[in-house]
PDB file of C-alpha atoms and ligand atoms in Angstrom:
ATOM      1  CA  UNK A   1       0.222  -0.046   0.024  1.00 34.00           C
ATOM      2  CA  UNK A   2       1.632   3.772  -1.058  1.00 34.00           C
ATOM      3  CA  UNK A   3       2.241   5.597   1.518  1.00 34.00           C
ATOM      4  CA  UNK A   4       2.827   9.405   1.174  1.00 32.00           C
ATOM      5  CA  UNK A   5       5.102  11.950   3.207  1.00 30.00           C
ATOM      6  CA  UNK A   6       4.121  15.295   3.691  1.00 30.00           C
ATOM      7  CA  UNK A   7       6.134  18.032   6.531  1.00 30.00           C
ATOM      8  CA  UNK A   8       8.235  14.914   7.009  1.00 29.00           C
ATOM      9  CA  UNK A   9       5.453  12.429   8.639  1.00 33.00           C
ATOM     10  CA  UNK A  10       3.741   9.826   6.631  1.00 33.00           C
ATOM     11  CA  UNK A  11       0.749   9.877   5.552  1.00 38.00           C
ATOM     12  CA  UNK A  12      -1.434   6.770   5.153  1.00 41.00           C
ATOM     13  CA  UNK A  13      -3.571   5.686   2.134  1.00 43.00           C
ATOM     14  CA  UNK A  14      -6.083   3.280   0.527  1.00 43.00           C
ATOM     15  CA  UNK A  15      -7.604   2.225  -2.178  1.00 44.00           C
ATOM     16  CA  UNK A  16     -11.126   0.923  -2.931  1.00 45.00           C
ATOM     17  CA  UNK A  17     -11.908  -0.915  -6.475  1.00 42.00           C
ATOM     18  CA  UNK A  18     -14.847  -0.533  -8.373  1.00 43.00           C
ATOM     19  CA  UNK A  19     -15.551  -2.602 -11.121  1.00 45.00           C
ATOM     20  CA  UNK A  20     -12.697  -4.919 -10.929  1.00 46.00           C
ATOM     21  CA  UNK A  21     -10.990  -2.367 -12.832  1.00 41.00           C
ATOM     22  CA  UNK A  22     -11.254   1.549 -10.878  1.00 48.00           C
ATOM     23  CA  UNK A  23      -9.287   2.305  -8.203  1.00 47.00           C
ATOM     24  CA  UNK A  24      -9.501   5.572  -6.042  1.00 57.00           C
ATOM     25  CA  UNK A  25      -6.687   6.310  -4.200  1.00 65.00           C
ATOM     26  CA  UNK A  26      -8.123   8.469  -0.779  1.00 79.00           C
ATOM     27  CA  UNK A  27      -4.838  10.447   1.522  1.00 89.00           C
ATOM     28  CA  UNK A  28      -5.503  10.301   5.668  1.00 91.00           C
ATOM     29  CA  UNK A  29      -4.935  13.147   7.152  1.00 92.00           C
ATOM     30  CA  UNK A  30      -4.289  12.041  11.107  1.00 95.00           C
ATOM     31  CA  UNK A  31      -6.886  13.461  13.659  1.00 95.00           C
ATOM     32  CA  UNK A  32      -4.367  13.583  16.346  1.00 90.00           C
ATOM     33  CA  UNK A  33      -6.788  11.950  18.235  1.00 95.00           C
ATOM     34  CA  UNK A  34      -6.367   8.571  19.705  1.00 94.00           C
ATOM     35  CA  UNK A  35      -8.481   5.172  18.510  1.00 96.00           C
ATOM     36  CA  UNK A  36      -9.920   7.350  16.379  1.00 97.00           C
ATOM     37  CA  UNK A  37      -7.165   7.547  12.848  1.00 96.00           C
ATOM     38  CA  UNK A  38      -7.319   3.294  13.436  1.00 95.00           C
ATOM     39  CA  UNK A  39     -10.264   2.837  12.999  1.00 95.00           C
ATOM     40  CA  UNK A  40     -10.704   4.873   9.757  1.00 92.00           C
ATOM     41  CA  UNK A  41      -6.989   3.521   7.919  1.00 85.00           C
ATOM     42  CA  UNK A  42      -5.732   6.866   9.266  1.00 92.00           C
ATOM     43  CA  UNK A  43      -7.188   9.345   9.455  1.00 95.00           C
ATOM     44  CA  UNK A  44      -9.652  11.831   7.808  1.00 96.00           C
ATOM     45  CA  UNK A  45      -9.616  11.636   3.638  1.00 94.00           C
ATOM     46  CA  UNK A  46      -7.665  14.862   2.774  1.00 95.00           C
ATOM     47  CA  UNK A  47      -9.976  18.059   1.476  1.00 95.00           C
ATOM     48  CA  UNK A  48     -13.051  15.942   2.000  1.00 96.00           C
ATOM     49  CA  UNK A  49     -15.706  17.260   3.904  1.00 97.00           C
ATOM     50  CA  UNK A  50     -17.180  14.659   7.210  1.00 97.00           C
ATOM     51  CA  UNK A  51     -20.143  14.953   8.728  1.00 97.00           C
ATOM     52  CA  UNK A  52     -19.970  14.420  13.308  1.00 97.00           C
ATOM     53  CA  UNK A  53     -23.609  13.353  13.929  1.00 95.00           C
ATOM     54  CA  UNK A  54     -23.979  13.072  17.403  1.00 95.00           C
ATOM     55  CA  UNK A  55     -26.663  13.359  20.633  1.00 92.00           C
ATOM     56  CA  UNK A  56     -26.942  16.419  22.356  1.00 92.00           C
ATOM     57  CA  UNK A  57     -23.740  16.790  25.146  1.00 94.00           C
ATOM     58  CA  UNK A  58     -21.594  13.252  23.448  1.00 96.00           C
ATOM     59  CA  UNK A  59     -18.699  15.941  22.798  1.00 98.00           C
ATOM     60  CA  UNK A  60     -19.045  16.605  19.364  1.00 98.00           C
ATOM     61  CA  UNK A  61     -17.559  20.078  20.128  1.00 98.00           C
ATOM     62  CA  UNK A  62     -14.564  18.453  21.505  1.00 98.00           C
ATOM     63  CA  UNK A  63     -14.181  16.135  18.669  1.00 98.00           C
ATOM     64  CA  UNK A  64     -14.267  18.885  16.577  1.00 98.00           C
ATOM     65  CA  UNK A  65     -11.908  21.070  18.567  1.00 98.00           C
ATOM     66  CA  UNK A  66      -9.416  18.060  18.626  1.00 98.00           C
ATOM     67  CA  UNK A  67      -8.680  17.815  15.168  1.00 98.00           C
ATOM     68  CA  UNK A  68      -7.789  21.775  14.911  1.00 98.00           C
ATOM     69  CA  UNK A  69      -6.023  21.890  17.969  1.00 98.00           C
ATOM     70  CA  UNK A  70      -4.072  18.344  17.170  1.00 97.00           C
ATOM     71  CA  UNK A  71      -3.571  19.573  13.624  1.00 98.00           C
ATOM     72  CA  UNK A  72      -2.079  23.139  14.661  1.00 98.00           C
ATOM     73  CA  UNK A  73       0.302  21.786  17.619  1.00 97.00           C
ATOM     74  CA  UNK A  74       1.225  18.060  15.944  1.00 96.00           C
ATOM     75  CA  UNK A  75      -0.150  18.122  11.977  1.00 95.00           C
ATOM     76  CA  UNK A  76       1.720  21.770  10.478  1.00 96.00           C
ATOM     77  CA  UNK A  77      -2.274  21.824  10.277  1.00 98.00           C
ATOM     78  CA  UNK A  78      -3.234  25.349  11.077  1.00 98.00           C
ATOM     79  CA  UNK A  79      -7.358  25.393  11.224  1.00 98.00           C
ATOM     80  CA  UNK A  80     -10.314  27.742  10.874  1.00 98.00           C
ATOM     81  CA  UNK A  81     -13.352  26.886  13.602  1.00 98.00           C
ATOM     82  CA  UNK A  82     -16.264  28.489  11.895  1.00 95.00           C
ATOM     83  CA  UNK A  83     -19.164  28.836  15.284  1.00 93.00           C
ATOM     84  CA  UNK A  84     -22.701  28.243  14.723  1.00 89.00           C
ATOM     85  CA  UNK A  85     -24.313  28.602  17.967  1.00 86.00           C
ATOM     86  CA  UNK A  86     -21.221  29.467  20.091  1.00 89.00           C
ATOM     87  CA  UNK A  87     -19.672  32.843  20.776  1.00 90.00           C
ATOM     88  CA  UNK A  88     -14.862  33.422  20.995  1.00 94.00           C
ATOM     89  CA  UNK A  89     -14.985  33.717  24.339  1.00 94.00           C
ATOM     90  CA  UNK A  90     -17.015  30.010  25.817  1.00 95.00           C
ATOM     91  CA  UNK A  91     -15.023  28.058  23.147  1.00 97.00           C
ATOM     92  CA  UNK A  92     -11.686  29.179  24.111  1.00 98.00           C
ATOM     93  CA  UNK A  93     -12.096  29.129  27.351  1.00 97.00           C
ATOM     94  CA  UNK A  94     -13.839  25.846  26.870  1.00 97.00           C
ATOM     95  CA  UNK A  95     -11.108  24.754  25.537  1.00 98.00           C
ATOM     96  CA  UNK A  96      -9.226  26.011  27.240  1.00 98.00           C
ATOM     97  CA  UNK A  97      -9.269  23.440  30.364  1.00 98.00           C
ATOM     98  CA  UNK A  98      -8.578  20.531  27.912  1.00 98.00           C
ATOM     99  CA  UNK A  99      -4.892  22.968  27.506  1.00 98.00           C
ATOM    100  CA  UNK A 100      -5.381  23.775  23.983  1.00 98.00           C
ATOM    101  CA  UNK A 101      -4.581  27.496  23.625  1.00 98.00           C
ATOM    102  CA  UNK A 102      -6.783  28.606  20.760  1.00 98.00           C
ATOM    103  CA  UNK A 103      -6.520  32.214  21.684  1.00 98.00           C
ATOM    104  CA  UNK A 104      -2.417  31.630  21.586  1.00 98.00           C
ATOM    105  CA  UNK A 105      -2.537  29.869  18.506  1.00 98.00           C
ATOM    106  CA  UNK A 106      -4.602  33.037  16.831  1.00 98.00           C
ATOM    107  CA  UNK A 107      -1.663  34.970  18.267  1.00 98.00           C
ATOM    108  CA  UNK A 108       0.374  32.953  16.106  1.00 98.00           C
ATOM    109  CA  UNK A 109      -1.666  33.157  13.115  1.00 98.00           C
ATOM    110  CA  UNK A 110      -2.323  29.235  12.867  1.00 98.00           C
ATOM    111  CA  UNK A 111      -6.141  29.731  14.236  1.00 98.00           C
ATOM    112  CA  UNK A 112      -9.228  31.784  13.696  1.00 98.00           C
ATOM    113  CA  UNK A 113     -12.516  31.650  14.569  1.00 96.00           C
ATOM    114  CA  UNK A 114     -15.634  32.779  12.707  1.00 93.00           C
ATOM    115  CA  UNK A 115     -18.351  33.795  14.273  1.00 89.00           C
ATOM    116  CA  UNK A 116     -21.084  32.729  12.571  1.00 84.00           C
ATOM    117  CA  UNK A 117     -24.163  33.121  14.912  1.00 74.00           C
ATOM    118  CA  UNK A 118     -23.266  37.013  14.577  1.00 55.00           C
ATOM    119  CA  UNK A 119     -21.805  37.682  11.499  1.00 50.00           C
ATOM    120  CA  UNK A 120     -24.992  36.217   9.847  1.00 52.00           C
ATOM    121  CA  UNK A 121     -27.272  38.739  12.306  1.00 55.00           C
ATOM    122  CA  UNK A 122     -25.695  41.106  11.435  1.00 56.00           C
ATOM    123  CA  UNK A 123     -25.175  40.825   7.601  1.00 54.00           C
ATOM    124  CA  UNK A 124     -28.801  40.237   7.319  1.00 55.00           C
ATOM    125  CA  UNK A 125     -30.180  43.224   9.935  1.00 57.00           C
ATOM    126  CA  UNK A 126     -27.077  45.564   7.265  1.00 59.00           C
ATOM    127  CA  UNK A 127     -28.723  43.846   4.013  1.00 54.00           C
ATOM    128  CA  UNK A 128     -32.364  44.805   5.700  1.00 51.00           C
ATOM    129  CA  UNK A 129     -33.770  41.086   5.342  1.00 50.00           C
ATOM    130  CA  UNK A 130     -36.397  41.515   7.412  1.00 48.00           C
ATOM    131  CA  UNK A 131     -37.472  44.138   5.241  1.00 48.00           C
ATOM    132  CA  UNK A 132     -37.861  41.925   2.778  1.00 46.00           C
ATOM    133  CA  UNK A 133     -40.265  38.558   1.971  1.00 40.00           C
ATOM    134  CA  UNK A 134     -39.621  36.114   4.946  1.00 43.00           C
ATOM    135  CA  UNK A 135     -40.487  33.874   1.512  1.00 39.00           C
ATOM    136  CA  UNK A 136     -37.340  35.610  -0.459  1.00 36.00           C
ATOM    137  CA  UNK A 137     -35.225  33.038  -1.063  1.00 32.00           C
ATOM    138  CA  UNK A 138     -32.744  35.356  -2.202  1.00 36.00           C
ATOM    139  CA  UNK A 139     -32.362  36.849   1.532  1.00 40.00           C
ATOM    140  CA  UNK A 140     -32.540  34.337   3.222  1.00 44.00           C
ATOM    141  CA  UNK A 141     -28.759  32.610   0.905  1.00 45.00           C
ATOM    142  CA  UNK A 142     -27.059  35.799   1.523  1.00 48.00           C
ATOM    143  CA  UNK A 143     -25.508  34.958   4.794  1.00 74.00           C
ATOM    144  CA  UNK A 144     -24.099  31.524   3.160  1.00 85.00           C
ATOM    145  CA  UNK A 145     -21.992  33.221   0.641  1.00 85.00           C
ATOM    146  CA  UNK A 146     -21.446  36.080   2.554  1.00 85.00           C
ATOM    147  CA  UNK A 147     -19.933  33.217   5.469  1.00 88.00           C
ATOM    148  CA  UNK A 148     -18.568  31.120   2.381  1.00 91.00           C
ATOM    149  CA  UNK A 149     -16.456  34.185   1.505  1.00 90.00           C
ATOM    150  CA  UNK A 150     -15.343  35.125   4.712  1.00 92.00           C
ATOM    151  CA  UNK A 151     -14.554  31.490   5.551  1.00 95.00           C
ATOM    152  CA  UNK A 152     -12.296  31.986   2.238  1.00 96.00           C
ATOM    153  CA  UNK A 153     -10.864  34.750   3.747  1.00 96.00           C
ATOM    154  CA  UNK A 154      -9.358  33.560   6.787  1.00 97.00           C
ATOM    155  CA  UNK A 155      -8.498  30.122   5.521  1.00 98.00           C
ATOM    156  CA  UNK A 156      -6.511  32.538   3.485  1.00 98.00           C
ATOM    157  CA  UNK A 157      -5.001  34.884   5.877  1.00 98.00           C
ATOM    158  CA  UNK A 158      -3.694  31.146   8.547  1.00 98.00           C
ATOM    159  CA  UNK A 159      -2.898  29.038   5.234  1.00 98.00           C
ATOM    160  CA  UNK A 160      -5.699  26.715   6.759  1.00 98.00           C
ATOM    161  CA  UNK A 161      -5.587  22.686   5.922  1.00 98.00           C
ATOM    162  CA  UNK A 162      -8.739  22.013   8.051  1.00 98.00           C
ATOM    163  CA  UNK A 163     -11.737  24.219   8.702  1.00 98.00           C
ATOM    164  CA  UNK A 164     -15.067  22.874  11.338  1.00 98.00           C
ATOM    165  CA  UNK A 165     -18.027  24.291  10.851  1.00 97.00           C
ATOM    166  CA  UNK A 166     -19.927  23.747  14.261  1.00 96.00           C
ATOM    167  CA  UNK A 167     -23.555  23.042  13.315  1.00 91.00           C
ATOM    168  CA  UNK A 168     -25.534  22.032  10.626  1.00 90.00           C
ATOM    169  CA  UNK A 169     -28.110  22.043  12.864  1.00 87.00           C
ATOM    170  CA  UNK A 170     -27.696  26.135  14.364  1.00 84.00           C
ATOM    171  CA  UNK A 171     -29.312  26.466  10.481  1.00 82.00           C
ATOM    172  CA  UNK A 172     -32.498  24.272  11.155  1.00 77.00           C
ATOM    173  CA  UNK A 173     -33.081  27.223  13.458  1.00 75.00           C
ATOM    174  CA  UNK A 174     -32.975  29.550  11.589  1.00 77.00           C
ATOM    175  CA  UNK A 175     -34.721  28.409   8.198  1.00 80.00           C
ATOM    176  CA  UNK A 176     -37.513  26.772   9.179  1.00 78.00           C
ATOM    177  CA  UNK A 177     -38.749  26.653   6.524  1.00 84.00           C
ATOM    178  CA  UNK A 178     -37.878  23.072   4.997  1.00 85.00           C
ATOM    179  CA  UNK A 179     -37.669  24.300   1.365  1.00 88.00           C
ATOM    180  CA  UNK A 180     -35.344  27.237   2.754  1.00 84.00           C
ATOM    181  CA  UNK A 181     -33.653  25.117   5.143  1.00 85.00           C
ATOM    182  CA  UNK A 182     -32.820  22.413   2.212  1.00 88.00           C
ATOM    183  CA  UNK A 183     -30.840  24.949   0.080  1.00 89.00           C
ATOM    184  CA  UNK A 184     -28.666  26.383   3.090  1.00 88.00           C
ATOM    185  CA  UNK A 185     -27.672  23.672   4.566  1.00 90.00           C
ATOM    186  CA  UNK A 186     -26.712  21.456   0.058  1.00 92.00           C
ATOM    187  CA  UNK A 187     -25.250  25.370  -0.077  1.00 92.00           C
ATOM    188  CA  UNK A 188     -23.519  25.334   2.597  1.00 93.00           C
ATOM    189  CA  UNK A 189     -21.930  21.413   2.739  1.00 95.00           C
ATOM    190  CA  UNK A 190     -21.167  22.371  -1.612  1.00 95.00           C
ATOM    191  CA  UNK A 191     -19.243  25.617  -0.253  1.00 95.00           C
ATOM    192  CA  UNK A 192     -17.605  23.828   1.327  1.00 96.00           C
ATOM    193  CA  UNK A 193     -16.813  21.056  -0.696  1.00 96.00           C
ATOM    194  CA  UNK A 194     -15.236  23.314  -3.526  1.00 96.00           C
ATOM    195  CA  UNK A 195     -12.404  24.323  -0.192  1.00 96.00           C
ATOM    196  CA  UNK A 196     -10.423  21.053  -0.329  1.00 96.00           C
ATOM    197  CA  UNK A 197     -10.289  21.733   2.905  1.00 97.00           C
ATOM    198  CA  UNK A 198     -10.424  18.657   5.883  1.00 97.00           C
ATOM    199  CA  UNK A 199     -13.698  19.020   7.012  1.00 98.00           C
ATOM    200  CA  UNK A 200     -15.841  17.544  10.232  1.00 98.00           C
ATOM    201  CA  UNK A 201     -19.132  19.548  10.054  1.00 97.00           C
ATOM    202  CA  UNK A 202     -21.204  19.089  12.594  1.00 97.00           C
ATOM    203  CA  UNK A 203     -25.204  18.575  13.343  1.00 94.00           C
ATOM    204  CA  UNK A 204     -27.825  16.349  15.996  1.00 91.00           C
ATOM    205  CA  UNK A 205     -28.410  13.301  16.319  1.00 84.00           C
ATOM    206  CA  UNK A 206     -31.987  13.973  17.563  1.00 69.00           C
ATOM    207  CA  UNK A 207     -32.997  10.575  18.615  1.00 62.00           C
ATOM    208  CA  UNK A 208     -31.218   7.262  21.609  1.00 57.00           C
ATOM    209  CA  UNK A 209     -30.015   3.733  20.505  1.00 58.00           C
ATOM    210  CA  UNK A 210     -28.784   1.454  18.041  1.00 58.00           C
ATOM    211  CA  UNK A 211     -31.494   2.610  14.870  1.00 63.00           C
ATOM    212  CA  UNK A 212     -32.103   5.595  12.689  1.00 68.00           C
ATOM    213  CA  UNK A 213     -32.424   6.445   9.826  1.00 70.00           C
ATOM    214  CA  UNK A 214     -30.716   8.524   7.693  1.00 72.00           C
ATOM    215  CA  UNK A 215     -30.083  12.098   6.863  1.00 78.00           C
ATOM    216  CA  UNK A 216     -30.595  13.813   3.781  1.00 80.00           C
ATOM    217  CA  UNK A 217     -27.724  15.445   4.679  1.00 85.00           C
ATOM    218  CA  UNK A 218     -25.794  12.512   4.590  1.00 86.00           C
ATOM    219  CA  UNK A 219     -25.441  11.726   1.514  1.00 86.00           C
ATOM    220  CA  UNK A 220     -24.024  14.723   0.522  1.00 91.00           C
ATOM    221  CA  UNK A 221     -20.845  14.213   2.142  1.00 95.00           C
ATOM    222  CA  UNK A 222     -18.562  11.894   1.792  1.00 95.00           C
ATOM    223  CA  UNK A 223     -17.815  10.396   5.373  1.00 95.00           C
ATOM    224  CA  UNK A 224     -20.242   9.477   8.436  1.00 96.00           C
ATOM    225  CA  UNK A 225     -18.439   9.528  12.222  1.00 97.00           C
ATOM    226  CA  UNK A 226     -21.909   9.147  14.383  1.00 96.00           C
ATOM    227  CA  UNK A 227     -21.839   9.441  18.380  1.00 96.00           C
ATOM    228  CA  UNK A 228     -23.703   8.437  20.417  1.00 93.00           C
ATOM    229  CA  UNK A 229     -24.551   7.519  23.966  1.00 92.00           C
ATOM    230  CA  UNK A 230     -26.063   3.808  25.147  1.00 90.00           C
ATOM    231  CA  UNK A 231     -27.501   2.650  27.663  1.00 84.00           C
ATOM    232  CA  UNK A 232     -27.154  -0.608  29.484  1.00 79.00           C
ATOM    233  CA  UNK A 233     -28.348  -2.181  32.051  1.00 80.00           C
ATOM    234  CA  UNK A 234     -28.347   0.726  34.234  1.00 85.00           C
ATOM    235  CA  UNK A 235     -24.876   1.475  32.494  1.00 86.00           C
ATOM    236  CA  UNK A 236     -24.255   4.609  29.736  1.00 88.00           C
ATOM    237  CA  UNK A 237     -22.179   4.020  27.595  1.00 93.00           C
ATOM    238  CA  UNK A 238     -20.114   6.252  25.350  1.00 96.00           C
ATOM    239  CA  UNK A 239     -19.579   4.630  21.175  1.00 96.00           C
ATOM    240  CA  UNK A 240     -17.968   5.964  18.005  1.00 97.00           C
ATOM    241  CA  UNK A 241     -19.202   4.532  14.879  1.00 96.00           C
ATOM    242  CA  UNK A 242     -17.595   4.759  11.110  1.00 96.00           C
ATOM    243  CA  UNK A 243     -20.955   4.995   9.041  1.00 94.00           C
ATOM    244  CA  UNK A 244     -19.618   5.991   6.215  1.00 92.00           C
ATOM    245  CA  UNK A 245     -15.919   6.967   4.175  1.00 93.00           C
ATOM    246  CA  UNK A 246     -15.502   6.685   0.582  1.00 90.00           C
ATOM    247  CA  UNK A 247     -12.402   5.561  -0.827  1.00 82.00           C
ATOM    248  CA  UNK A 248     -11.176   4.449   2.936  1.00 83.00           C
ATOM    249  CA  UNK A 249     -11.238   1.219   4.112  1.00 85.00           C
ATOM    250  CA  UNK A 250     -12.784   1.504   7.358  1.00 91.00           C
ATOM    251  CA  UNK A 251     -13.622  -0.264  10.478  1.00 93.00           C
ATOM    252  CA  UNK A 252     -17.157   0.066  10.682  1.00 92.00           C
ATOM    253  CA  UNK A 253     -17.620  -2.111  14.340  1.00 94.00           C
ATOM    254  CA  UNK A 254     -19.235   0.217  16.857  1.00 94.00           C
ATOM    255  CA  UNK A 255     -16.994   1.685  19.357  1.00 96.00           C
ATOM    256  CA  UNK A 256     -16.542   3.069  22.750  1.00 97.00           C
ATOM    257  CA  UNK A 257     -15.029   6.359  23.375  1.00 98.00           C
ATOM    258  CA  UNK A 258     -14.009   8.598  26.387  1.00 97.00           C
ATOM    259  CA  UNK A 259     -14.232  12.374  27.274  1.00 98.00           C
ATOM    260  CA  UNK A 260     -11.651  13.494  30.405  1.00 97.00           C
ATOM    261  CA  UNK A 261      -9.402  16.295  30.561  1.00 97.00           C
ATOM    262  CA  UNK A 262      -7.213  15.737  27.817  1.00 96.00           C
ATOM    263  CA  UNK A 263     -10.262  15.227  25.237  1.00 98.00           C
ATOM    264  CA  UNK A 264     -11.607  12.132  23.532  1.00 98.00           C
ATOM    265  CA  UNK A 265     -10.279   8.708  23.742  1.00 98.00           C
ATOM    266  CA  UNK A 266     -11.346   5.916  21.144  1.00 98.00           C
ATOM    267  CA  UNK A 267     -11.200   2.568  22.072  1.00 97.00           C
ATOM    268  CA  UNK A 268     -11.300   0.242  18.768  1.00 95.00           C
ATOM    269  CA  UNK A 269     -10.458  -2.851  20.567  1.00 92.00           C
ATOM    270  CA  UNK A 270     -12.436  -2.668  23.710  1.00 88.00           C
ATOM    271  CA  UNK A 271     -15.728  -3.906  23.937  1.00 79.00           C
ATOM    272  CA  UNK A 272     -19.257  -2.180  24.498  1.00 82.00           C
ATOM    273  CA  UNK A 273     -20.473  -2.718  27.468  1.00 70.00           C
ATOM    274  CA  UNK A 274     -18.600  -5.312  30.001  1.00 65.00           C
ATOM    275  CA  UNK A 275     -19.243  -8.738  30.645  1.00 57.00           C
ATOM    276  CA  UNK A 276     -20.644  -9.347  33.508  1.00 52.00           C
TER     277      UNK A 276
HETATM  278  N1  ATP B   1     -13.179  17.325  31.677  1.00 81.50           N
HETATM  279  C1  ATP B   1     -13.725  16.836  31.379  1.00 81.50           C
HETATM  280  N2  ATP B   1     -14.148  15.411  31.469  1.00 81.50           N
HETATM  281  C2  ATP B   1     -15.357  14.463  31.922  1.00 81.50           C
HETATM  282  N3  ATP B   1     -16.049  15.034  30.294  1.00 81.50           N
HETATM  283  C3  ATP B   1     -15.730  16.133  29.596  1.00 81.50           C
HETATM  284  C4  ATP B   1     -15.146  17.053  30.264  1.00 81.50           C
HETATM  285  N4  ATP B   1     -15.764  18.530  30.107  1.00 81.50           N
HETATM  286  C5  ATP B   1     -16.590  18.469  29.579  1.00 81.50           C
HETATM  287  N5  ATP B   1     -17.246  17.213  29.266  1.00 81.50           N
HETATM  288  C6  ATP B   1     -18.041  16.003  28.898  1.00 81.50           C
HETATM  289  O1  ATP B   1     -18.251  16.064  27.315  1.00 81.50           O
HETATM  290  C7  ATP B   1     -19.845  16.895  27.259  1.00 81.50           C
HETATM  291  C8  ATP B   1     -19.634  17.876  26.005  1.00 81.50           C
HETATM  292  O2  ATP B   1     -18.867  17.486  24.957  1.00 81.50           O
HETATM  293  P1  ATP B   1     -19.667  18.694  24.236  1.00 81.50           P
HETATM  294  O3  ATP B   1     -19.837  20.091  24.411  1.00 81.50           O
HETATM  295  O4  ATP B   1     -18.201  18.578  22.688  1.00 81.50           O
HETATM  296  O5  ATP B   1     -20.639  18.264  23.305  1.00 81.50           O
HETATM  297  P2  ATP B   1     -21.711  18.363  21.841  1.00 81.50           P
HETATM  298  O6  ATP B   1     -21.779  17.413  21.052  1.00 81.50           O
HETATM  299  O7  ATP B   1     -21.119  19.274  21.413  1.00 81.50           O
HETATM  300  O8  ATP B   1     -22.991  18.769  22.782  1.00 81.50           O
HETATM  301  P3  ATP B   1     -24.109  20.136  22.040  1.00 81.50           P
HETATM  302  O9  ATP B   1     -24.734  18.757  21.230  1.00 81.50           O
HETATM  303  O10 ATP B   1     -24.365  20.667  23.794  1.00 81.50           O
HETATM  304  O11 ATP B   1     -23.146  21.121  21.623  1.00 81.50           O
HETATM  305  C9  ATP B   1     -20.794  16.307  28.390  1.00 81.50           C
HETATM  306  O12 ATP B   1     -20.943  15.605  28.058  1.00 81.50           O
HETATM  307  C10 ATP B   1     -19.639  16.737  29.121  1.00 81.50           C
HETATM  308  O13 ATP B   1     -19.847  16.152  29.767  1.00 81.50           O
HETATM  309 MG1   MG B   2     -21.148  21.746  20.650  1.00 81.50          MG
END
């Protein structure tokens, strides 16, 4: 199996044979999250968009932030965090609890934070969208375009290779109309895919348990990782699964993970529940 050299580190790659002739090669980037890269044959697919789905409090924001911080510190890959639901101070202080100094990385021009909650509200007011027809698609589309262009500026400013958008769920509240929401979600995912950066997009899973229906966003992205909290026999277990990763051989098992003061750790070889 071929491997690539970049920044002095070996990056893994994987192959998939389709119709016994077409070979797709996807280079992968280590997330730096212990155990997770093992599940994905080395890491996340380079330059692609992966959807991170999970219930409230499953650790989506922590995992995504850890991917960016490890990228900056251990893999010389700078990052941009686009927040649609919490402000910069809140994010910096929460992530500081894990020893991740995002403010320092920002000063060193290795990281940028986009407060998309404020930006979108401000742009809506500036463009006087509230005066327009509430169903005007033009007005509703504008914030996504602005977001994409601000993202491009920040990517250029820090030379970013990794992007996080947290969380798609916030758009659901901004676009109550299902057709407008769908347009906004597709626009956002397409804009992210066009940037060719290794991207994690988070979204909420409004459901508990092992069985669920796929959400439409899953068909638009390159890969899907699912995080959930399972309850069995009075025990609560955090569990993670790589549901899809095009062009990469993955371990599709549901495996346990923990959150502690160092962040997230995944255990690919550990059983989900202790044998009694
Ligand atoms: N130092 C820590 N040790 C152990 N667990 C922690 C620690 N800090 C946070 N947590 C856990 O992490 C979870 C919150 O993580 P995070 O904010 O990433 O979740 P999320 O999936 O983004 O949630 P939301 O849907 O609310 O945005 C909580 O369940 C909390 O108990
Ligand atoms: Mg969150």
